[in-house]
Structure formats: C-alpha cells, structure tokens
CSV table of C-alpha atoms and ligand atoms in Angstrom, one decimal:
chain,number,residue,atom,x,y,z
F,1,UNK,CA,3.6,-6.9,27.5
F,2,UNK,CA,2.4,-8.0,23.9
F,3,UNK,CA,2.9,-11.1,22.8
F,4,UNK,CA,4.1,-10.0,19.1
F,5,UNK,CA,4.6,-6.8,17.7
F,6,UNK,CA,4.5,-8.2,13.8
F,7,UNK,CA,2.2,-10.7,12.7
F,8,UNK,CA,3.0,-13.2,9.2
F,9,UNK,CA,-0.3,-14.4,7.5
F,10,UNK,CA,1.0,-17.3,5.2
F,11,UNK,CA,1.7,-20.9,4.9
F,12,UNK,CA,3.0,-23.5,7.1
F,13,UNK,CA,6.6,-22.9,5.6
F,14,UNK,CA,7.0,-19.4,7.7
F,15,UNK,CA,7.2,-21.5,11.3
F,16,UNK,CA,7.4,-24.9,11.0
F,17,UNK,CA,11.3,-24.1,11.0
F,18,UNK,CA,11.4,-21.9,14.1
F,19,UNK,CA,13.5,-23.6,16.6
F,20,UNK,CA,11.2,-22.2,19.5
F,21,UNK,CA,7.3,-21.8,18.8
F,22,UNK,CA,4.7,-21.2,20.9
F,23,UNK,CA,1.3,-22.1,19.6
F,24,UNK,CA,-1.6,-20.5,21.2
F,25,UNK,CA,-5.4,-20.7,20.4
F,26,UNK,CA,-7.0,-17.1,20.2
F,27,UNK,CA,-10.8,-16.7,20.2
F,28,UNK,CA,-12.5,-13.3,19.2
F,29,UNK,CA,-15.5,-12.1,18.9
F,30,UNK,CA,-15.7,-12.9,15.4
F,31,UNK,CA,-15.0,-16.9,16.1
F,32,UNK,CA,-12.0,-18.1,15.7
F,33,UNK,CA,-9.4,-17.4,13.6
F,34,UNK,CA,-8.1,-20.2,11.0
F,35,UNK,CA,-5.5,-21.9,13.1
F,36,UNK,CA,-3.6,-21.8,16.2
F,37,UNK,CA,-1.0,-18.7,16.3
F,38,UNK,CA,2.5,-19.6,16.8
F,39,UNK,CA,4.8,-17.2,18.2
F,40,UNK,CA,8.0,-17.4,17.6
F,41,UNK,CA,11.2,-14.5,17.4
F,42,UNK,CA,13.1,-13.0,14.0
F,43,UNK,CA,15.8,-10.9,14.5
F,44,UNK,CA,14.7,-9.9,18.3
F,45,UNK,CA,11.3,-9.6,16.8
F,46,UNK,CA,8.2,-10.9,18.5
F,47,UNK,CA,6.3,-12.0,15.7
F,48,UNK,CA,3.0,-14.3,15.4
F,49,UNK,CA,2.8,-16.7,11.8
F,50,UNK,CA,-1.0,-17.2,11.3
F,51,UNK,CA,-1.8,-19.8,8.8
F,52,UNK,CA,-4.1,-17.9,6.3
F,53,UNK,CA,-5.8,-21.6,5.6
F,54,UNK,CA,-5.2,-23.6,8.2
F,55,UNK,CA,-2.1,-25.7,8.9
F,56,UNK,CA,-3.8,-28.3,6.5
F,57,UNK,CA,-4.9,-25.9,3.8
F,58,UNK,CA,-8.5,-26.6,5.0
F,59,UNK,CA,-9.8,-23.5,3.9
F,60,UNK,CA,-10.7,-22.0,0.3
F,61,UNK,CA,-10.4,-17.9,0.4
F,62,UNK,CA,-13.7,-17.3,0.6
F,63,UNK,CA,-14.5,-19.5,3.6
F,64,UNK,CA,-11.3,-18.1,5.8
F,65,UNK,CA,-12.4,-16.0,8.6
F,66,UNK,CA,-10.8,-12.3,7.8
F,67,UNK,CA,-12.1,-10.6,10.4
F,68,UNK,CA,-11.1,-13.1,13.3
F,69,UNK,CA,-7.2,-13.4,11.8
F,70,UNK,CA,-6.6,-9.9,11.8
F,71,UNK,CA,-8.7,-9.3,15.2
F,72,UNK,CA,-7.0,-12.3,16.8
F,73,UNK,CA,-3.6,-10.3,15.7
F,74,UNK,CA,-4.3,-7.3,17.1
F,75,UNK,CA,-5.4,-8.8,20.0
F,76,UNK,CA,-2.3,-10.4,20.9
F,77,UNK,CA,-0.2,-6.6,20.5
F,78,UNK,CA,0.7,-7.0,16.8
F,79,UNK,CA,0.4,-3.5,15.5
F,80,UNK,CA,2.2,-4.5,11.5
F,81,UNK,CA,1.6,-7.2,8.8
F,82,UNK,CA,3.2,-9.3,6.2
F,83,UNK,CA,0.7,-11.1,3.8
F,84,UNK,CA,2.3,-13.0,1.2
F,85,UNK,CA,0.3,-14.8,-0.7
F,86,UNK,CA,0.0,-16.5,-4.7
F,87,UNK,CA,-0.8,-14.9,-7.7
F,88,UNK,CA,-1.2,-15.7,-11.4
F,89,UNK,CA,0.5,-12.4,-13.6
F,90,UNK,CA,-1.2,-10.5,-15.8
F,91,UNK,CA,1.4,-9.6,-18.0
F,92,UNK,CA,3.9,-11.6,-19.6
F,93,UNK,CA,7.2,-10.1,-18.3
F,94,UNK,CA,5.7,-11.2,-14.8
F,95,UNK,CA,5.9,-15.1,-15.3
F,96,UNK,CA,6.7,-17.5,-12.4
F,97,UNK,CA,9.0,-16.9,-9.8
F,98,UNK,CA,7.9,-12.5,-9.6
F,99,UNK,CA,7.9,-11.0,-6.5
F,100,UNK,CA,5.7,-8.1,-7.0
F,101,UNK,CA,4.6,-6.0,-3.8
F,102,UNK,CA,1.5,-4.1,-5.1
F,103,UNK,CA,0.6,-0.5,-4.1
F,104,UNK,CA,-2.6,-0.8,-5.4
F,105,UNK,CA,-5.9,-3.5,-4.6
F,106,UNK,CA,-8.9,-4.2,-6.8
F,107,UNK,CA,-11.8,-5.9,-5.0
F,108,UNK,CA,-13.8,-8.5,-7.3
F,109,UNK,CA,-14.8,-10.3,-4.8
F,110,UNK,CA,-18.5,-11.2,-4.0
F,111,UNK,CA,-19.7,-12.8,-0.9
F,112,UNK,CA,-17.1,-12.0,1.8
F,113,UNK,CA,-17.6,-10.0,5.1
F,114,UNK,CA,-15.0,-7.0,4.7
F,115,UNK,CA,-15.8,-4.5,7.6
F,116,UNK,CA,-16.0,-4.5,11.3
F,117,UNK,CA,-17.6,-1.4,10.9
F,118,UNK,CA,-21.3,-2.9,9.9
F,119,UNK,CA,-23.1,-0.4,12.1
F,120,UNK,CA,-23.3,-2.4,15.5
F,121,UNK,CA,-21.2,-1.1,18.3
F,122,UNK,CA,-17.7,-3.1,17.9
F,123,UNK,CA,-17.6,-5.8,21.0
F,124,UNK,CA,-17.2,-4.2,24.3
F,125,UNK,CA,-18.4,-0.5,23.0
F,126,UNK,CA,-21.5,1.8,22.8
F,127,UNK,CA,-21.0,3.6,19.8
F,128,UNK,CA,-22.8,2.5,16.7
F,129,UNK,CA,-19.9,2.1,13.9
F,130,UNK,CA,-20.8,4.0,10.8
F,131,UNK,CA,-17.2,4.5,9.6
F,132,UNK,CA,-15.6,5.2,6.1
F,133,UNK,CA,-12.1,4.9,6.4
F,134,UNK,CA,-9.5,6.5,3.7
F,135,UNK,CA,-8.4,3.7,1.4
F,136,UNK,CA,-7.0,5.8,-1.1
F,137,UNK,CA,-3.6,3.8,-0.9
F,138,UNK,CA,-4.2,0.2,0.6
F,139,UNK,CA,-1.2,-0.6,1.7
F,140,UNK,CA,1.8,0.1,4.4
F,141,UNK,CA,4.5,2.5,2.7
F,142,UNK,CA,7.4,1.7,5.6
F,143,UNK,CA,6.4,-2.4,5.4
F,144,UNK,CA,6.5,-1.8,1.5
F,145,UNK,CA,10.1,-0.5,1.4
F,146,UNK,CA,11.0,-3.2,3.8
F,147,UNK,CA,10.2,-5.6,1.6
F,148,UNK,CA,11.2,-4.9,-1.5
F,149,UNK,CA,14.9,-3.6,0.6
F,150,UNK,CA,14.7,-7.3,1.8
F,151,UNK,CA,14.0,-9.0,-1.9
F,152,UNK,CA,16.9,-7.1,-3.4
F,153,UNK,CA,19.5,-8.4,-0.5
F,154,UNK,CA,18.2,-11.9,-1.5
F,155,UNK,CA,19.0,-11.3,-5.1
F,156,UNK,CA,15.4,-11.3,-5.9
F,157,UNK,CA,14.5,-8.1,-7.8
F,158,UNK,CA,11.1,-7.2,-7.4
F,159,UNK,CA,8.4,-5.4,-8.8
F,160,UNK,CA,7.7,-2.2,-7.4
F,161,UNK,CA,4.2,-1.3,-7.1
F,162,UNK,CA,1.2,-2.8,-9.7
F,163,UNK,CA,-1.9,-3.8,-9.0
F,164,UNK,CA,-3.3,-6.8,-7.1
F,165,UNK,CA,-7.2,-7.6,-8.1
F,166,UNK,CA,-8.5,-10.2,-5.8
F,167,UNK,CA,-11.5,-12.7,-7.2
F,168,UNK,CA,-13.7,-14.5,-5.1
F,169,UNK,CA,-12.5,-18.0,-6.4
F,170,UNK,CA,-12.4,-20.9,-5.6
F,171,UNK,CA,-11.9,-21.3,-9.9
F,172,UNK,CA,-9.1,-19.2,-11.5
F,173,UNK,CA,-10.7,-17.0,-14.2
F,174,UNK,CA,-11.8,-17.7,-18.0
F,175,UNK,CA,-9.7,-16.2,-20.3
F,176,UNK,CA,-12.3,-13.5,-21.1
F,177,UNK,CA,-11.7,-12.6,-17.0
F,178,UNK,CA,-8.3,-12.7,-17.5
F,179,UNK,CA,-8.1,-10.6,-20.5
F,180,UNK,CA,-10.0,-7.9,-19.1
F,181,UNK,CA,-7.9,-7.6,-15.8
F,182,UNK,CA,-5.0,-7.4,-18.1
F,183,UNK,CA,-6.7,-4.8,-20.1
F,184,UNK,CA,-7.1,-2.6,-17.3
F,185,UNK,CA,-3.5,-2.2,-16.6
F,186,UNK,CA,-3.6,-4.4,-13.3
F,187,UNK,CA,-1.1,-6.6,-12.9
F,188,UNK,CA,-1.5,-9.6,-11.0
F,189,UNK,CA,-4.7,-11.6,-9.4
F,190,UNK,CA,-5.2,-13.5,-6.5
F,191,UNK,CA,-7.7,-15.1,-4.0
F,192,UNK,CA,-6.9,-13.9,0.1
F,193,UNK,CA,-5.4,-10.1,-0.9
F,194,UNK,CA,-8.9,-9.1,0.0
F,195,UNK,CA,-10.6,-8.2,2.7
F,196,UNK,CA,-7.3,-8.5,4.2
F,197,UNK,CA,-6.0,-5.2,3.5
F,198,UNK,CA,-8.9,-3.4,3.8
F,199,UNK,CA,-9.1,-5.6,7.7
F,200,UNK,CA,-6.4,-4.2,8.9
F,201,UNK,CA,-6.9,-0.6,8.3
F,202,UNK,CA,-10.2,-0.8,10.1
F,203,UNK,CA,-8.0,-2.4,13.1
F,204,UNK,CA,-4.8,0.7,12.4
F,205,UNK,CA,-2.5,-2.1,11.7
F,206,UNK,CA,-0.1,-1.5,9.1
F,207,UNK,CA,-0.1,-4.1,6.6
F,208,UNK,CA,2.2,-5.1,3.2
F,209,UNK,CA,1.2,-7.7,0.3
F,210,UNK,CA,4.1,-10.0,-0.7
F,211,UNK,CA,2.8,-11.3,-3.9
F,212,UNK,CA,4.4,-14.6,-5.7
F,213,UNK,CA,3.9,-15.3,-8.8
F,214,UNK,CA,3.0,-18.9,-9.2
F,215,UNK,CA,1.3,-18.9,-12.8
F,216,UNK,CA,0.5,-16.2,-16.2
F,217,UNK,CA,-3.1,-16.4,-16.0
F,218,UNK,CA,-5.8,-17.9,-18.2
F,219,UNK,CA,-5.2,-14.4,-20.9
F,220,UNK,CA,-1.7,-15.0,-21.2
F,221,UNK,CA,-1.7,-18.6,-21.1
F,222,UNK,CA,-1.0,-20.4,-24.4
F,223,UNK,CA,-1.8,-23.6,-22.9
F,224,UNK,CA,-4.6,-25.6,-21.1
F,225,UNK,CA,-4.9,-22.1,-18.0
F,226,UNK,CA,-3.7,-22.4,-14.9
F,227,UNK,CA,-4.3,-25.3,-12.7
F,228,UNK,CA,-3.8,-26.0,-9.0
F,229,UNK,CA,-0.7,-28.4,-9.2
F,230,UNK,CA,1.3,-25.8,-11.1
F,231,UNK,CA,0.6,-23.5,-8.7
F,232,UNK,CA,1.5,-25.4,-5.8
F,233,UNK,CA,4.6,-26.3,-8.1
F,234,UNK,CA,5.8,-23.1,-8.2
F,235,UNK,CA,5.2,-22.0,-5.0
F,236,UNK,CA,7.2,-24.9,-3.3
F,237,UNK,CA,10.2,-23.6,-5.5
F,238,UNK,CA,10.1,-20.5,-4.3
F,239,UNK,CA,8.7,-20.9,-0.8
F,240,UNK,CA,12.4,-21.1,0.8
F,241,UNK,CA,13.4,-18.0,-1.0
F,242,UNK,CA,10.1,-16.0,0.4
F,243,UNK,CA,10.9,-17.1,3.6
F,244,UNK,CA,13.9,-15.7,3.6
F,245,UNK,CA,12.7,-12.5,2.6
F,246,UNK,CA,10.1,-12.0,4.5
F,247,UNK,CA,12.4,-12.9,7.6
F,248,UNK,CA,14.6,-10.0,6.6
F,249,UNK,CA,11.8,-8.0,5.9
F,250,UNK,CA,10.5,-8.7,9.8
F,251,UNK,CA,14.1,-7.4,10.9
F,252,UNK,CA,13.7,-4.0,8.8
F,253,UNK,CA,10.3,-3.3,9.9
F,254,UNK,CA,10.1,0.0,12.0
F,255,UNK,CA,9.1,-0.4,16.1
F,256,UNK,CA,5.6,-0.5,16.6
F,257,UNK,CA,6.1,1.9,18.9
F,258,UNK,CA,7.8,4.1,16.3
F,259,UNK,CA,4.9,3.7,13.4
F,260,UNK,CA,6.1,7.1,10.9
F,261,UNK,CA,3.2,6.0,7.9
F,262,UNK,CA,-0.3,6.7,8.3
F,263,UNK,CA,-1.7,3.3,9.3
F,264,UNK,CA,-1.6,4.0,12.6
F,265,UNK,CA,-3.9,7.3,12.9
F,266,UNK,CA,-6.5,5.6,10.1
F,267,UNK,CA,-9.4,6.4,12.4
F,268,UNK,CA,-8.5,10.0,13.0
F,269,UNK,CA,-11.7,12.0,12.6
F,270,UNK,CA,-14.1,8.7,13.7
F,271,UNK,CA,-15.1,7.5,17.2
F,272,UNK,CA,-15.1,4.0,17.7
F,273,UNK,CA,-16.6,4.1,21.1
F,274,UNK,CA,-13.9,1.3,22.4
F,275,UNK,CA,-10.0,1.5,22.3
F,276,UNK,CA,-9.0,-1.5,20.3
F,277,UNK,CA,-7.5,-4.9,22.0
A,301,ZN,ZN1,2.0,1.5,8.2
C-alpha cells in the first residue's frame, strides 16, 4: 500500500499543525531530497508535506534538489501535487495577498538540472532515455480546478490562469527584468516554479502551482523594489489562509486511481525501459 497518494511541496506551515505526522527520511537515486517527508492525513487523504527548502529554509531555489523531491514523492505512491509557492506580480491589479494559479510557465532559469531524461538509462533500467515529453500546458487541469474551487470556498477569489516565469535568483530582478516580464503579458515571477513542473511530468504525476503574491515587483514598484522581509511579511499574513486552501484543495482532488487529465499517460509513445517507483 502507498504511503501517500498526494504530495504538498511548501513551507513548514502545511504540517507542523497535523495532529499525527509521520516523518520519514527518503533517499533516491538523485540524493536526497530537501528534508524529511512527513506524512500525515486531510480529509481521508494520505498526503506527504515536503519542505521545498528545508524545515529551516536552508536552501536558496537554485540549490534545492528537484529531481530527488519529486522522485522521493513518487517513490513513496504519490501520483498528484500541490506546489504553492511566492511570487512578486507583474501587474498592478495583482498586489499582495493574490492567489493566482497559473496555466502557463516561463523558464528563465540558468543552471538547474531539469530532466531525468539526460540520456542515461533512469536507475534500475536499460533503456537509454532520449525523451521529449509534451509540455504544451504545464500544469494539472483537475488539480487546477480544485484549487481555485477551494480558494473561492475560503472567500479568496483567485486568479484564473496567467503566467508564472521562474528566474534563477537568489536576487529579485532590476527593474529593467521586471519591466520586460511585464511587457510580455506574464503575470507573475517566482524562484522554485521551475523545474518543478516540468519534474513531475517526466515522473506522470499531476501537478498544480498555488502562487501567492507576496510583493509587485521591481517594474511596478514605486519604492526602494522588493526585499526579503516584505516578502516574508506577507507571506506569514497569508500563510493561515493558504493552508486552508490547499487543505480543501487536497479533499477535492480526484483518486489517484481515478486520474481523468492527461498527466498520467505523459509518456505515451516513449519507452522508459523501467516502470517508475
Ligand atoms: Zn493531472
């Protein structure tokens, strides 16, 4: 039997609260992933919180080890994910305290490993993995509907769709940055939405973006830009709220076993040469 059927990648705030977690350690062939995984139950739900950077926020995005969370996921039976994470907004109507849930992902980042698929058989198989999944749309339509369903029962109205570009960080951007991702119609940016995604459509699992807006970025900021404290300002004003959501959104979630949206056949076509964990 799996351990979890949904995993959480987020902050410390989605399990410290459980009444009844169980932390594990998971090691995978890509190392380990960037903390313990607690299990814990929403709703009847099976579902394991990762901490995207570490219970102690030891890790900046471009040092967290993708490719071990989402392997370490899988691994334990979770077939569908919820990654909420912080953004700055591109566009003044989405100041702090948006919940946008993008449909879209623009990669800027620069020195990150984003593919299990890097030629080399995957651990345990024989076939060597030159794969080019569909990415067209990047992101779960049955977990997006759950959460945005879940935001509107909190009295949180959310933005439907945009687009999330994700920048390699650690710095926010210059203004110039800023201006131009504005200029391109994208509509909010952030630091861990990628290779996430991408991640979990190598493994088939279904995953959703939950994106908080914690800032307006350098472009639309009339003041100094954006700096760490108000982001972590923000975010702790909201956090309770997310949680909340993204609980409910855990509950609405189809079965695993019951998967309607294409995530699940995303290797049709391609032999792997191993049946995932
Ligand atoms: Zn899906």
């Amino acid at each position: 039997m799996a351990d979890a059927e949904i995993g959480v990648i987020g902050g410390s705030g989605f399990y410290s609260f459980l009444d009844d977690v169980t932390e594990i350690t998971v090691d995978t062939p890509y190392g380990r992933p960037s903390d313990s995984v607690f299990l814990g139950e929403i709703a009847g739900r099976q579902v394991a919180f990762l901490p995207r950077h570490g219970r102690d926020h030891r890790l900046p995005p471009h040092r967290i080890n993708y490719r071990a969370n989402l392997w370490a996921l899988r691994s334990l039976g979770v077939r569908q994910v919820l990654g909420p994470c912080a953004v700055g907004g591109l566009r003044p109507e989405y100041g702090p305290g948006t919940l946008l849930v993008p449909d879209q992902l623009v990669d800027r980042t620069k020195a990150r490993v984003q593919t299990y698929f890097d030629g080399e058989p995957l651990p345990g198989g024989s076939v060597p993995n030159v794969v080019h999944l569909t990415f067209a749309d990047p992101y779960c339509p049955a977990g997006r509907q759950a959460a945005l369903a879940a935001a509107r029962g909190r009295a949180w109205e959310p933005v439907d769709g945009g687009t999330l570009v994700v920048i390699e960080g650690p710095r926010f951007s210059t203004r110039a940055e800023s201006r131009w991702h504005a200029a391109q119609g994208w509509s909010v940016v952030g630091m861990t939405g990628h290779p996430e995604a991408v991640l979990a459509r190598e493994l088939s699992l279904c995953y959703t973006s939950l994106t908080l807006v914690t800032d307006l970025d350098a472009g639309t900021e009339t003041g100094d830009g954006v700096s760490h404290e108000e982001v972590l300002q923000v975010f702790a004003q909201n956090v309770g709220r997310l949680r909340e959501v993204l609980f409910d959104a855990v509950a609405a979630l189809p079965e695993s076993t019951d998967r309607a949206c294409p995530c699940a056949d995303a290797h049709a076509g391609w032999d792997l040469g191993i049946e995932l964990p």
